[in-house]
Structures are given as C-alpha cells and as structure tokens.
C-alpha cells in the first residue's frame, strides 16, 4: 500500500478529501495530518484495532500511550470520567492549542489506546485541518507524531512520507507546521513534557505547577511519568553532542573538535544559529534559526536533524539553546536526541 497524498491549506480546506479521510478513519484505517505542533498519525481512538495499527506502523512500544484528539469541548466528558478544576481552567485558557492533559479515562476508551493505563491523554488542537478531520472521523482521533519510532518528529508531509508512506492509507499535506515541537503535557499540576506552553505560562494561569522530577533527573533513579519520555527519541542517525559554555568557548570548542574529526576522515555537521553560523571553519554548518526569535529554533529543530540524516554526517555538534521561554522544551528534545551527551567547552580545552 502506498499512501494517497492530498494537499490543502487551513484557509482553503478540501472538504471532499477530509470526508474521505474521515471515512478511512471510521473504517479502521490510518491517516496522517498536520497539527499546529507536528504531523500526527491518526486512527480512531475508540477502536482498539486502529490503535494497534498505529503502534505497528510506527514501530512504537505498545506501553507508550497515544494522545486522543478532540475538536469540540463537549466531547471531553465522553472520554474522561472526571475533570479537575485545574484542568478546566487550563482547557479554558489554552484550548484549542498545543496543550495535552492527562485525565481519568472513561470505559469507551480502550486500553490499547492508553497503553494499558487507566488515564487518557487529551488534546484539542487549533489547526483547522486537524479539527475538521477529527469531526469527520466521529470525534476522537488517537494521534502520536507521524514518524517512525525513535526518529525526529515530522514537521512536513515529506517527512511523514519518508517514514510511513508505505504503512498508512492517506497523508494530508498541509505544508510546514507552525510550532515544530510536540504539545506540552500536563497531569495537573505536574508538567510531564515541556512544550510551547511553558512552565511559566502555566504557573501564571494556575499558580502551583511544577516539572515532573523524572524529567530533571537524567540518571535512572527516577522515571518520567509520561511513559514515552523514557525512550531515546527524536534521534538523528549520526552521533550528536551538545556543547555548552559561553558563545566564544562554544565556537572555539566546536571548531577544534570538528577539525580533529575531519582529520580522521569523519563528516561533521554543526547546528549553529544565524548569529554564529559564519564563524565555523569546518564542517557542514546548518543554522537552526535566531536566538533573537526562539520560535525559529523550535520550528527548525527536527528538520535540521533530518537534514543531517540526508547528508550522511558521522558526527553532529550542536550549540545549546537555553533560550528564555522555549529553552526548556527545545533542550528537552535536543538532550534526548543526543542521548544526554554534553560537552563542557571550558573543560574540553584543558
Ligand atoms: P506523541 O504522541 O508521540 O507525542 O507522544 C505522546 C506522549 O504522551 C508520550 O510521551 C506518552 O507517554 C504520553 N502519554 C500519553 N498518554 C499518557 C497517559 N495516560 N499518562 C501519561 N503520559 C501519557
Ligand atoms: Mg512522538
């Protein structure tokens, strides 16, 4: 099977194609579609067989639960047995949008969809294509990121085709996504995965919100609460290291390390920014965006990692991006992609 690809934009929806996509989902098939975060691989969330198909297509471990997407707030009460006050406040403020909430699941949600858990992850996306598709499919679409498990999440339909083109029925090409990182996940009042909606924004809305300790502690003593966060993820094929220090130290260190590697015949990639890209002497240098506009860094992260796969580099050195608002989310993904390999530029010099 080769996926049928249909293109549309949020401003110019192809409602016939959306109806066909909805029918595929109702019949138990799989359709990839754009959302404001990354592309999702959709299946009917209330159909255990469809969820099994999603795990199989992605090669995803079946203990890693799926997020259920809704497109009308009234649908929430059908899949969650209880909605705590904090969750109501967050839904009011951030839905539709890039926020996922963990709630106690109703019986109609099969355990296949929730990886065996009694809770369900729910999101109401703001992307119009996603919303219309969810409605056409009957209201509940389970959709993890539409990549092969372990690879960087897809931010363009081409990425989905590359990973899953032979495994699914249809791909809706809505162009490049807006945010480029997966949703923030909250089990009120704990953040299980950082995202575009930052800890600070959540604190402003709810007051008492904290990061899951399992995200902050990277040895194996504390497990993250979101099962998916324990897997190495988002990983490029090359060996990726993050270099930390002042701007000057980092540039100097990466230049030295890449010169050494190239002497050994290795092909090196560097993840730089608009501000620094001209200062790397060696290597295949890729600017991820501007530190002045941190959204651009989030937006290009997965694309850059995939581009290095295409360029077949052996090693990648990346600057660190502890930017003020999205730094937590960006570094969470980058550290996972690097398997937590960090080089301290100052110590490296010694
Ligand atoms: P993805 O859809 O690929 O972005 O991944 C979904 C993330 O949500 C994974 O990290 C899951 O482990 C997490 N998740 C989904 N359902 C739950 C749940 N019921 N409790 C905790 N984490 C969940
Ligand atoms: Mg994913």
mmCIF file of C-alpha atoms and ligand atoms in Angstrom:
data_model
loop_
_atom_site.group_PDB
_atom_site.id
_atom_site.type_symbol
_atom_site.label_atom_id
_atom_site.label_comp_id
_atom_site.label_asym_id
_atom_site.label_seq_id
_atom_site.Cartn_x
_atom_site.Cartn_y
_atom_site.Cartn_z
ATOM 1 C CA UNK A 1 0.000 0.000 0.000
ATOM 2 C CA UNK A 2 1.261 3.465 -0.834
ATOM 3 C CA UNK A 3 -0.419 6.340 0.987
ATOM 4 C CA UNK A 4 -2.614 8.627 -1.036
ATOM 5 C CA UNK A 5 -1.394 12.221 -0.604
ATOM 6 C CA UNK A 6 -3.772 15.171 -0.683
ATOM 7 C CA UNK A 7 -2.702 18.782 -0.279
ATOM 8 C CA UNK A 8 -4.722 21.600 1.244
ATOM 9 C CA UNK A 9 -4.311 24.638 3.465
ATOM 10 C CA UNK A 10 -6.214 25.734 6.572
ATOM 11 C CA UNK A 11 -7.524 28.711 4.604
ATOM 12 C CA UNK A 12 -8.629 26.546 1.712
ATOM 13 C CA UNK A 13 -9.918 23.249 3.068
ATOM 14 C CA UNK A 14 -10.712 20.394 0.673
ATOM 15 C CA UNK A 15 -13.838 19.120 2.414
ATOM 16 C CA UNK A 16 -14.274 16.196 -0.020
ATOM 17 C CA UNK A 17 -10.813 14.914 0.838
ATOM 18 C CA UNK A 18 -11.488 15.461 4.548
ATOM 19 C CA UNK A 19 -14.666 13.425 4.267
ATOM 20 C CA UNK A 20 -12.742 10.605 2.542
ATOM 21 C CA UNK A 21 -10.077 10.781 5.263
ATOM 22 C CA UNK A 22 -12.780 10.663 7.943
ATOM 23 C CA UNK A 23 -14.298 7.581 6.290
ATOM 24 C CA UNK A 24 -10.879 5.872 6.241
ATOM 25 C CA UNK A 25 -10.554 6.523 9.985
ATOM 26 C CA UNK A 26 -14.105 5.311 10.694
ATOM 27 C CA UNK A 27 -13.293 2.103 8.817
ATOM 28 C CA UNK A 28 -10.229 1.492 10.988
ATOM 29 C CA UNK A 29 -7.551 2.902 8.642
ATOM 30 C CA UNK A 30 -4.727 5.371 9.312
ATOM 31 C CA UNK A 31 -4.404 8.967 8.093
ATOM 32 C CA UNK A 32 -1.510 11.358 8.816
ATOM 33 C CA UNK A 33 -2.462 15.019 9.185
ATOM 34 C CA UNK A 34 -0.953 18.368 10.150
ATOM 35 C CA UNK A 35 -1.485 19.962 13.543
ATOM 36 C CA UNK A 36 -0.008 23.186 14.923
ATOM 37 C CA UNK A 37 2.679 21.163 16.769
ATOM 38 C CA UNK A 38 3.897 18.342 14.447
ATOM 39 C CA UNK A 39 2.219 15.941 11.981
ATOM 40 C CA UNK A 40 0.057 13.303 13.682
ATOM 41 C CA UNK A 41 -0.592 9.700 12.696
ATOM 42 C CA UNK A 42 -4.331 9.349 13.211
ATOM 43 C CA UNK A 43 -6.514 6.348 13.936
ATOM 44 C CA UNK A 44 -9.959 6.046 15.552
ATOM 45 C CA UNK A 45 -9.176 6.351 19.273
ATOM 46 C CA UNK A 46 -12.170 4.219 20.261
ATOM 47 C CA UNK A 47 -11.142 1.315 18.031
ATOM 48 C CA UNK A 48 -8.553 -0.966 19.684
ATOM 49 C CA UNK A 49 -7.538 -2.422 16.308
ATOM 50 C CA UNK A 50 -6.791 1.046 14.936
ATOM 51 C CA UNK A 51 -4.551 1.803 17.921
ATOM 52 C CA UNK A 52 -2.705 -1.486 17.391
ATOM 53 C CA UNK A 53 -2.179 -0.470 13.767
ATOM 54 C CA UNK A 54 -0.677 2.852 14.890
ATOM 55 C CA UNK A 55 1.852 1.103 17.142
ATOM 56 C CA UNK A 56 2.733 -1.308 14.334
ATOM 57 C CA UNK A 57 3.126 1.406 11.667
ATOM 58 C CA UNK A 58 5.439 3.474 13.888
ATOM 59 C CA UNK A 59 7.257 0.546 15.453
ATOM 60 C CA UNK A 60 6.238 2.127 18.771
ATOM 61 C CA UNK A 61 6.283 0.105 22.006
ATOM 62 C CA UNK A 62 2.635 -0.555 22.934
ATOM 63 C CA UNK A 63 3.170 0.604 26.531
ATOM 64 C CA UNK A 64 3.666 4.136 25.215
ATOM 65 C CA UNK A 65 0.123 5.591 25.213
ATOM 66 C CA UNK A 66 -1.430 7.688 22.462
ATOM 67 C CA UNK A 67 -2.904 11.187 22.755
ATOM 68 C CA UNK A 68 -6.618 11.367 21.945
ATOM 69 C CA UNK A 69 -7.530 14.437 19.895
ATOM 70 C CA UNK A 70 -10.941 16.085 20.105
ATOM 71 C CA UNK A 71 -12.399 19.008 18.175
ATOM 72 C CA UNK A 72 -15.317 20.013 20.385
ATOM 73 C CA UNK A 73 -15.003 20.725 24.090
ATOM 74 C CA UNK A 74 -18.260 18.862 24.855
ATOM 75 C CA UNK A 75 -16.603 15.633 23.733
ATOM 76 C CA UNK A 76 -14.223 15.751 26.687
ATOM 77 C CA UNK A 77 -16.800 14.432 29.174
ATOM 78 C CA UNK A 78 -17.325 11.350 26.997
ATOM 79 C CA UNK A 79 -13.731 10.121 27.358
ATOM 80 C CA UNK A 80 -12.755 11.436 30.823
ATOM 81 C CA UNK A 81 -14.664 10.472 33.971
ATOM 82 C CA UNK A 82 -13.514 13.481 35.971
ATOM 83 C CA UNK A 83 -12.201 16.901 35.029
ATOM 84 C CA UNK A 84 -10.460 18.570 37.977
ATOM 85 C CA UNK A 85 -10.890 22.322 38.406
ATOM 86 C CA UNK A 86 -7.264 22.983 37.386
ATOM 87 C CA UNK A 87 -7.770 21.103 34.122
ATOM 88 C CA UNK A 88 -10.938 23.096 33.410
ATOM 89 C CA UNK A 89 -9.025 26.337 33.874
ATOM 90 C CA UNK A 90 -6.216 25.204 31.567
ATOM 91 C CA UNK A 91 -8.689 23.995 28.922
ATOM 92 C CA UNK A 92 -10.465 27.337 29.040
ATOM 93 C CA UNK A 93 -7.216 29.241 28.651
ATOM 94 C CA UNK A 94 -5.184 27.105 26.201
ATOM 95 C CA UNK A 95 -7.637 25.041 24.127
ATOM 96 C CA UNK A 96 -7.752 24.785 21.238
ATOM 97 C CA UNK A 97 -3.951 24.729 21.324
ATOM 98 C CA UNK A 98 -0.698 22.869 21.983
ATOM 99 C CA UNK A 99 -1.610 21.504 25.421
ATOM 100 C CA UNK A 100 -2.335 17.865 26.350
ATOM 101 C CA UNK A 101 -3.942 16.921 29.656
ATOM 102 C CA UNK A 102 -3.941 13.575 31.457
ATOM 103 C CA UNK A 103 -7.353 12.654 32.879
ATOM 104 C CA UNK A 104 -9.026 9.519 34.284
ATOM 105 C CA UNK A 105 -10.327 7.572 31.293
ATOM 106 C CA UNK A 106 -13.922 6.545 30.581
ATOM 107 C CA UNK A 107 -14.699 2.949 29.620
ATOM 108 C CA UNK A 108 -15.240 3.762 25.947
ATOM 109 C CA UNK A 109 -11.521 4.468 25.566
ATOM 110 C CA UNK A 110 -9.837 1.104 25.014
ATOM 111 C CA UNK A 111 -6.692 0.183 26.968
ATOM 112 C CA UNK A 112 -4.906 -0.325 23.649
ATOM 113 C CA UNK A 113 -5.140 3.436 23.118
ATOM 114 C CA UNK A 114 -3.843 4.292 26.602
ATOM 115 C CA UNK A 115 -1.005 1.756 26.683
ATOM 116 C CA UNK A 116 -2.808 -0.167 29.434
ATOM 117 C CA UNK A 117 -3.246 2.887 31.703
ATOM 118 C CA UNK A 118 -6.463 3.991 33.434
ATOM 119 C CA UNK A 119 -5.803 7.575 32.373
ATOM 120 C CA UNK A 120 -6.147 9.160 28.951
ATOM 121 C CA UNK A 121 -4.142 11.985 27.371
ATOM 122 C CA UNK A 122 -6.426 14.501 25.621
ATOM 123 C CA UNK A 123 -5.712 17.422 23.314
ATOM 124 C CA UNK A 124 -7.886 19.847 21.363
ATOM 125 C CA UNK A 125 -5.672 21.091 18.516
ATOM 126 C CA UNK A 126 -6.132 24.532 16.961
ATOM 127 C CA UNK A 127 -5.187 23.544 13.396
ATOM 128 C CA UNK A 128 -8.306 23.756 11.228
ATOM 129 C CA UNK A 129 -7.423 20.753 9.045
ATOM 130 C CA UNK A 130 -6.956 18.666 12.188
ATOM 131 C CA UNK A 131 -10.251 19.889 13.638
ATOM 132 C CA UNK A 132 -12.284 19.105 10.521
ATOM 133 C CA UNK A 133 -10.674 15.678 10.181
ATOM 134 C CA UNK A 134 -11.410 14.800 13.822
ATOM 135 C CA UNK A 135 -15.056 15.785 13.338
ATOM 136 C CA UNK A 136 -15.299 13.804 10.094
ATOM 137 C CA UNK A 137 -13.854 10.755 11.883
ATOM 138 C CA UNK A 138 -16.519 10.773 14.609
ATOM 139 C CA UNK A 139 -14.828 12.965 17.204
ATOM 140 C CA UNK A 140 -11.930 11.021 18.743
ATOM 141 C CA UNK A 141 -8.644 10.561 16.906
ATOM 142 C CA UNK A 142 -5.630 8.927 18.538
ATOM 143 C CA UNK A 143 -2.547 10.506 17.040
ATOM 144 C CA UNK A 144 1.075 10.218 18.052
ATOM 145 C CA UNK A 145 3.667 12.033 15.973
ATOM 146 C CA UNK A 146 3.716 10.596 12.444
ATOM 147 C CA UNK A 147 7.323 9.398 12.431
ATOM 148 C CA UNK A 148 8.937 6.001 12.744
ATOM 149 C CA UNK A 149 9.505 5.494 16.467
ATOM 150 C CA UNK A 150 12.827 6.997 17.562
ATOM 151 C CA UNK A 151 13.224 9.320 14.559
ATOM 152 C CA UNK A 152 12.715 13.086 14.736
ATOM 153 C CA UNK A 153 9.043 14.098 14.649
ATOM 154 C CA UNK A 154 7.730 15.236 11.251
ATOM 155 C CA UNK A 155 7.175 18.924 10.615
ATOM 156 C CA UNK A 156 6.397 18.487 6.893
ATOM 157 C CA UNK A 157 4.343 15.965 4.905
ATOM 158 C CA UNK A 158 7.555 14.865 3.126
ATOM 159 C CA UNK A 159 8.930 13.623 6.470
ATOM 160 C CA UNK A 160 5.781 11.555 7.016
ATOM 161 C CA UNK A 161 6.014 10.073 3.533
ATOM 162 C CA UNK A 162 9.648 9.151 4.081
ATOM 163 C CA UNK A 163 8.880 7.263 7.310
ATOM 164 C CA UNK A 164 5.347 5.927 6.817
ATOM 165 C CA UNK A 165 4.453 6.274 3.135
ATOM 166 C CA UNK A 166 4.188 2.504 2.739
ATOM 167 C CA UNK A 167 2.381 1.810 6.004
ATOM 168 C CA UNK A 168 -0.677 4.092 6.031
ATOM 169 C CA UNK A 169 -3.692 4.936 3.860
ATOM 170 C CA UNK A 170 -3.539 8.683 3.425
ATOM 171 C CA UNK A 171 -1.389 11.733 4.161
ATOM 172 C CA UNK A 172 -2.935 15.203 4.301
ATOM 173 C CA UNK A 173 -0.250 17.678 3.264
ATOM 174 C CA UNK A 174 -0.982 20.998 4.945
ATOM 175 C CA UNK A 175 2.519 22.422 4.458
ATOM 176 C CA UNK A 176 5.044 23.084 7.184
ATOM 177 C CA UNK A 177 3.648 23.100 10.729
ATOM 178 C CA UNK A 178 3.725 26.238 12.882
ATOM 179 C CA UNK A 179 5.366 25.281 16.185
ATOM 180 C CA UNK A 180 7.513 22.278 15.343
ATOM 181 C CA UNK A 181 7.675 20.685 18.821
ATOM 182 C CA UNK A 182 5.118 18.345 20.373
ATOM 183 C CA UNK A 183 2.471 19.613 22.822
ATOM 184 C CA UNK A 184 3.103 20.411 26.464
ATOM 185 C CA UNK A 185 1.713 17.515 28.558
ATOM 186 C CA UNK A 186 0.228 18.297 31.981
ATOM 187 C CA UNK A 187 -1.144 15.984 34.627
ATOM 188 C CA UNK A 188 -2.387 18.885 36.758
ATOM 189 C CA UNK A 189 -0.336 20.297 38.474
ATOM 190 C CA UNK A 190 2.688 18.448 37.027
ATOM 191 C CA UNK A 191 4.257 19.068 33.619
ATOM 192 C CA UNK A 192 5.157 15.686 32.098
ATOM 193 C CA UNK A 193 6.589 17.080 28.871
ATOM 194 C CA UNK A 194 7.613 20.703 28.235
ATOM 195 C CA UNK A 195 6.380 22.392 25.065
ATOM 196 C CA UNK A 196 5.361 25.697 23.522
ATOM 197 C CA UNK A 197 3.160 26.418 26.546
ATOM 198 C CA UNK A 198 5.893 26.904 29.109
ATOM 199 C CA UNK A 199 6.028 26.211 32.836
ATOM 200 C CA UNK A 200 5.937 29.976 33.439
ATOM 201 C CA UNK A 201 2.754 30.384 31.375
ATOM 202 C CA UNK A 202 1.102 27.530 33.275
ATOM 203 C CA UNK A 203 2.193 28.993 36.604
ATOM 204 C CA UNK A 204 0.689 32.313 35.641
ATOM 205 C CA UNK A 205 -2.632 30.597 34.949
ATOM 206 C CA UNK A 206 -2.734 28.069 37.800
ATOM 207 C CA UNK A 207 -0.171 29.169 40.362
ATOM 208 C CA UNK A 208 1.063 25.851 41.604
ATOM 209 C CA UNK A 209 2.631 23.954 38.673
ATOM 210 C CA UNK A 210 5.901 22.013 38.653
ATOM 211 C CA UNK A 211 8.072 19.937 36.378
ATOM 212 C CA UNK A 212 7.983 16.151 36.713
ATOM 213 C CA UNK A 213 11.162 15.260 38.649
ATOM 214 C CA UNK A 214 11.783 12.403 36.249
ATOM 215 C CA UNK A 215 12.456 14.979 33.504
ATOM 216 C CA UNK A 216 15.028 16.867 35.502
ATOM 217 C CA UNK A 217 16.934 13.865 36.819
ATOM 218 C CA UNK A 218 18.638 12.107 33.944
ATOM 219 C CA UNK A 219 20.208 9.139 35.738
ATOM 220 C CA UNK A 220 17.885 6.136 36.007
ATOM 221 C CA UNK A 221 16.892 6.717 39.639
ATOM 222 C CA UNK A 222 13.571 8.465 38.846
ATOM 223 C CA UNK A 223 11.405 7.501 35.868
ATOM 224 C CA UNK A 224 9.468 10.172 33.999
ATOM 225 C CA UNK A 225 5.674 9.937 34.457
ATOM 226 C CA UNK A 226 4.892 10.042 30.724
ATOM 227 C CA UNK A 227 5.933 6.574 29.555
ATOM 228 C CA UNK A 228 7.175 7.971 26.230
ATOM 229 C CA UNK A 229 9.718 10.258 27.879
ATOM 230 C CA UNK A 230 11.897 7.323 28.935
ATOM 231 C CA UNK A 231 12.732 6.288 25.372
ATOM 232 C CA UNK A 232 15.651 7.671 23.378
ATOM 233 C CA UNK A 233 13.789 9.710 20.868
ATOM 234 C CA UNK A 234 13.965 12.327 18.177
ATOM 235 C CA UNK A 235 17.357 10.910 17.347
ATOM 236 C CA UNK A 236 19.324 11.600 14.171
ATOM 237 C CA UNK A 237 21.391 8.745 12.733
ATOM 238 C CA UNK A 238 24.706 10.479 13.487
ATOM 239 C CA UNK A 239 26.256 10.758 16.928
ATOM 240 C CA UNK A 240 25.037 14.097 18.350
ATOM 241 C CA UNK A 241 26.724 16.040 21.174
ATOM 242 C CA UNK A 242 25.676 19.352 22.705
ATOM 243 C CA UNK A 243 28.419 21.829 23.508
ATOM 244 C CA UNK A 244 27.831 24.197 26.422
ATOM 245 C CA UNK A 245 29.689 27.327 27.531
ATOM 246 C CA UNK A 246 29.902 30.987 26.568
ATOM 247 C CA UNK A 247 29.402 31.789 22.879
ATOM 248 C CA UNK A 248 33.137 32.205 22.310
ATOM 249 C CA UNK A 249 34.027 28.994 24.167
ATOM 250 C CA UNK A 250 31.438 27.003 22.245
ATOM 251 C CA UNK A 251 32.533 28.248 18.816
ATOM 252 C CA UNK A 252 36.153 27.602 19.672
ATOM 253 C CA UNK A 253 35.457 24.129 21.037
ATOM 254 C CA UNK A 254 33.284 23.028 18.099
ATOM 255 C CA UNK A 255 35.884 24.309 15.628
ATOM 256 C CA UNK A 256 38.589 22.295 17.383
ATOM 257 C CA UNK A 257 36.520 19.113 17.677
ATOM 258 C CA UNK A 258 35.368 19.264 14.072
ATOM 259 C CA UNK A 259 38.883 19.863 12.760
ATOM 260 C CA UNK A 260 40.075 16.799 14.713
ATOM 261 C CA UNK A 261 37.214 14.657 13.436
ATOM 262 C CA UNK A 262 37.736 15.729 9.847
ATOM 263 C CA UNK A 263 41.406 14.784 10.118
ATOM 264 C CA UNK A 264 40.179 11.293 10.937
ATOM 265 C CA UNK A 265 38.086 11.305 7.779
ATOM 266 C CA UNK A 266 34.742 11.827 9.530
ATOM 267 C CA UNK A 267 31.997 14.031 8.120
ATOM 268 C CA UNK A 268 30.847 16.591 10.695
ATOM 269 C CA UNK A 269 27.647 18.601 10.979
ATOM 270 C CA UNK A 270 27.253 21.695 13.164
ATOM 271 C CA UNK A 271 23.970 23.113 14.470
ATOM 272 C CA UNK A 272 24.556 26.866 14.711
ATOM 273 C CA UNK A 273 22.374 29.994 14.710
ATOM 274 C CA UNK A 274 22.099 32.954 12.344
ATOM 275 C CA UNK A 275 24.304 34.832 14.798
ATOM 276 C CA UNK A 276 27.149 32.266 14.751
ATOM 277 C CA UNK A 277 26.953 30.277 11.504
ATOM 278 C CA UNK A 278 29.748 32.165 9.705
ATOM 279 C CA UNK A 279 32.203 31.513 12.496
ATOM 280 C CA UNK A 280 32.595 27.775 11.960
ATOM 281 C CA UNK A 281 35.555 26.990 9.762
ATOM 282 C CA UNK A 282 34.970 23.296 9.093
ATOM 283 C CA UNK A 283 32.004 21.024 8.702
ATOM 284 C CA UNK A 284 28.539 21.099 7.236
ATOM 285 C CA UNK A 285 27.071 24.089 9.100
ATOM 286 C CA UNK A 286 23.339 24.498 9.438
ATOM 287 C CA UNK A 287 21.676 27.488 11.041
ATOM 288 C CA UNK A 288 18.660 26.423 13.071
ATOM 289 C CA UNK A 289 17.268 29.947 13.479
ATOM 290 C CA UNK A 290 17.912 33.058 15.511
ATOM 291 C CA UNK A 291 18.435 33.409 19.243
ATOM 292 C CA UNK A 292 16.532 36.688 18.923
ATOM 293 C CA UNK A 293 13.441 34.728 17.831
ATOM 294 C CA UNK A 294 13.475 31.492 19.775
ATOM 295 C CA UNK A 295 10.365 30.155 17.990
ATOM 296 C CA UNK A 296 12.531 29.775 14.880
ATOM 297 C CA UNK A 297 14.840 27.386 16.766
ATOM 298 C CA UNK A 298 11.931 25.178 17.867
ATOM 299 C CA UNK A 299 10.443 25.368 14.390
ATOM 300 C CA UNK A 300 13.555 24.034 12.638
ATOM 301 C CA UNK A 301 14.941 21.567 15.185
ATOM 302 C CA UNK A 302 13.536 18.332 13.730
ATOM 303 C CA UNK A 303 14.058 19.477 10.159
ATOM 304 C CA UNK A 304 17.748 20.126 10.854
ATOM 305 C CA UNK A 305 18.181 16.706 12.463
ATOM 306 C CA UNK A 306 16.560 15.053 9.444
ATOM 307 C CA UNK A 307 18.692 17.083 7.018
ATOM 308 C CA UNK A 308 21.814 15.749 8.660
ATOM 309 C CA UNK A 309 20.481 12.223 8.120
ATOM 310 C CA UNK A 310 20.157 13.018 4.401
ATOM 311 C CA UNK A 311 23.676 14.498 4.325
ATOM 312 C CA UNK A 312 25.015 11.332 5.978
ATOM 313 C CA UNK A 313 27.221 13.088 8.503
ATOM 314 C CA UNK A 314 29.010 10.906 11.086
ATOM 315 C CA UNK A 315 29.056 13.393 13.961
ATOM 316 C CA UNK A 316 26.949 16.408 14.886
ATOM 317 C CA UNK A 317 27.941 19.153 17.319
ATOM 318 C CA UNK A 318 25.172 21.469 18.443
ATOM 319 C CA UNK A 319 25.203 24.704 20.368
ATOM 320 C CA UNK A 320 22.958 24.606 23.459
ATOM 321 C CA UNK A 321 19.727 26.628 23.360
ATOM 322 C CA UNK A 322 18.722 27.643 26.871
ATOM 323 C CA UNK A 323 16.543 30.430 25.487
ATOM 324 C CA UNK A 324 14.236 32.279 27.930
ATOM 325 C CA UNK A 325 10.769 30.976 27.030
ATOM 326 C CA UNK A 326 11.024 27.808 24.941
ATOM 327 C CA UNK A 327 14.502 26.749 26.090
ATOM 328 C CA UNK A 328 13.141 24.080 28.399
ATOM 329 C CA UNK A 329 11.189 22.402 25.595
ATOM 330 C CA UNK A 330 13.942 22.792 23.000
ATOM 331 C CA UNK A 331 16.654 21.436 25.309
ATOM 332 C CA UNK A 332 14.411 18.563 26.454
ATOM 333 C CA UNK A 333 14.177 17.361 22.824
ATOM 334 C CA UNK A 334 17.796 18.123 21.943
ATOM 335 C CA UNK A 335 19.150 16.343 25.045
ATOM 336 C CA UNK A 336 17.079 13.283 24.211
ATOM 337 C CA UNK A 337 18.268 13.360 20.611
ATOM 338 C CA UNK A 338 21.842 13.497 21.941
ATOM 339 C CA UNK A 339 21.272 10.695 24.456
ATOM 340 C CA UNK A 340 22.304 13.367 27.031
ATOM 341 C CA UNK A 341 25.832 13.724 25.633
ATOM 342 C CA UNK A 342 27.010 17.157 26.754
ATOM 343 C CA UNK A 343 30.464 18.598 26.242
ATOM 344 C CA UNK A 344 31.534 21.426 28.535
ATOM 345 C CA UNK A 345 33.518 23.756 26.258
ATOM 346 C CA UNK A 346 35.629 25.085 29.114
ATOM 347 C CA UNK A 347 36.647 21.673 30.444
ATOM 348 C CA UNK A 348 37.255 20.284 26.962
ATOM 349 C CA UNK A 349 40.019 22.799 26.484
ATOM 350 C CA UNK A 350 42.049 21.564 29.421
HETATM 351 P P1 LIG B 1 3.482 11.559 20.978
HETATM 352 O O1 LIG B 1 2.044 11.429 20.669
HETATM 353 O O2 LIG B 1 4.353 10.745 20.106
HETATM 354 O O3 LIG B 1 3.855 12.992 21.008
HETATM 355 O O4 LIG B 1 3.656 11.012 22.441
HETATM 356 C C1 LIG B 1 2.657 11.113 23.418
HETATM 357 C C2 LIG B 1 3.266 11.270 24.784
HETATM 358 O O5 LIG B 1 2.200 11.336 25.731
HETATM 359 C C3 LIG B 1 4.154 10.114 25.204
HETATM 360 O O6 LIG B 1 5.306 10.610 25.861
HETATM 361 C C4 LIG B 1 3.250 9.353 26.151
HETATM 362 O O7 LIG B 1 3.976 8.580 27.056
HETATM 363 C C5 LIG B 1 2.455 10.474 26.813
HETATM 364 N N1 LIG B 1 1.178 9.994 27.333
HETATM 365 C C6 LIG B 1 0.098 9.605 26.612
HETATM 366 N N2 LIG B 1 -0.892 9.165 27.426
HETATM 367 C C7 LIG B 1 -0.443 9.295 28.685
HETATM 368 C C8 LIG B 1 -1.009 8.988 29.978
HETATM 369 N N3 LIG B 1 -2.224 8.489 30.093
HETATM 370 N N4 LIG B 1 -0.239 9.243 31.061
HETATM 371 C C9 LIG B 1 0.997 9.766 30.936
HETATM 372 N N5 LIG B 1 1.582 10.050 29.744
HETATM 373 C C10 LIG B 1 0.877 9.816 28.641
HETATM 374 MG MG1 LIG B 2 6.403 11.137 19.151
#
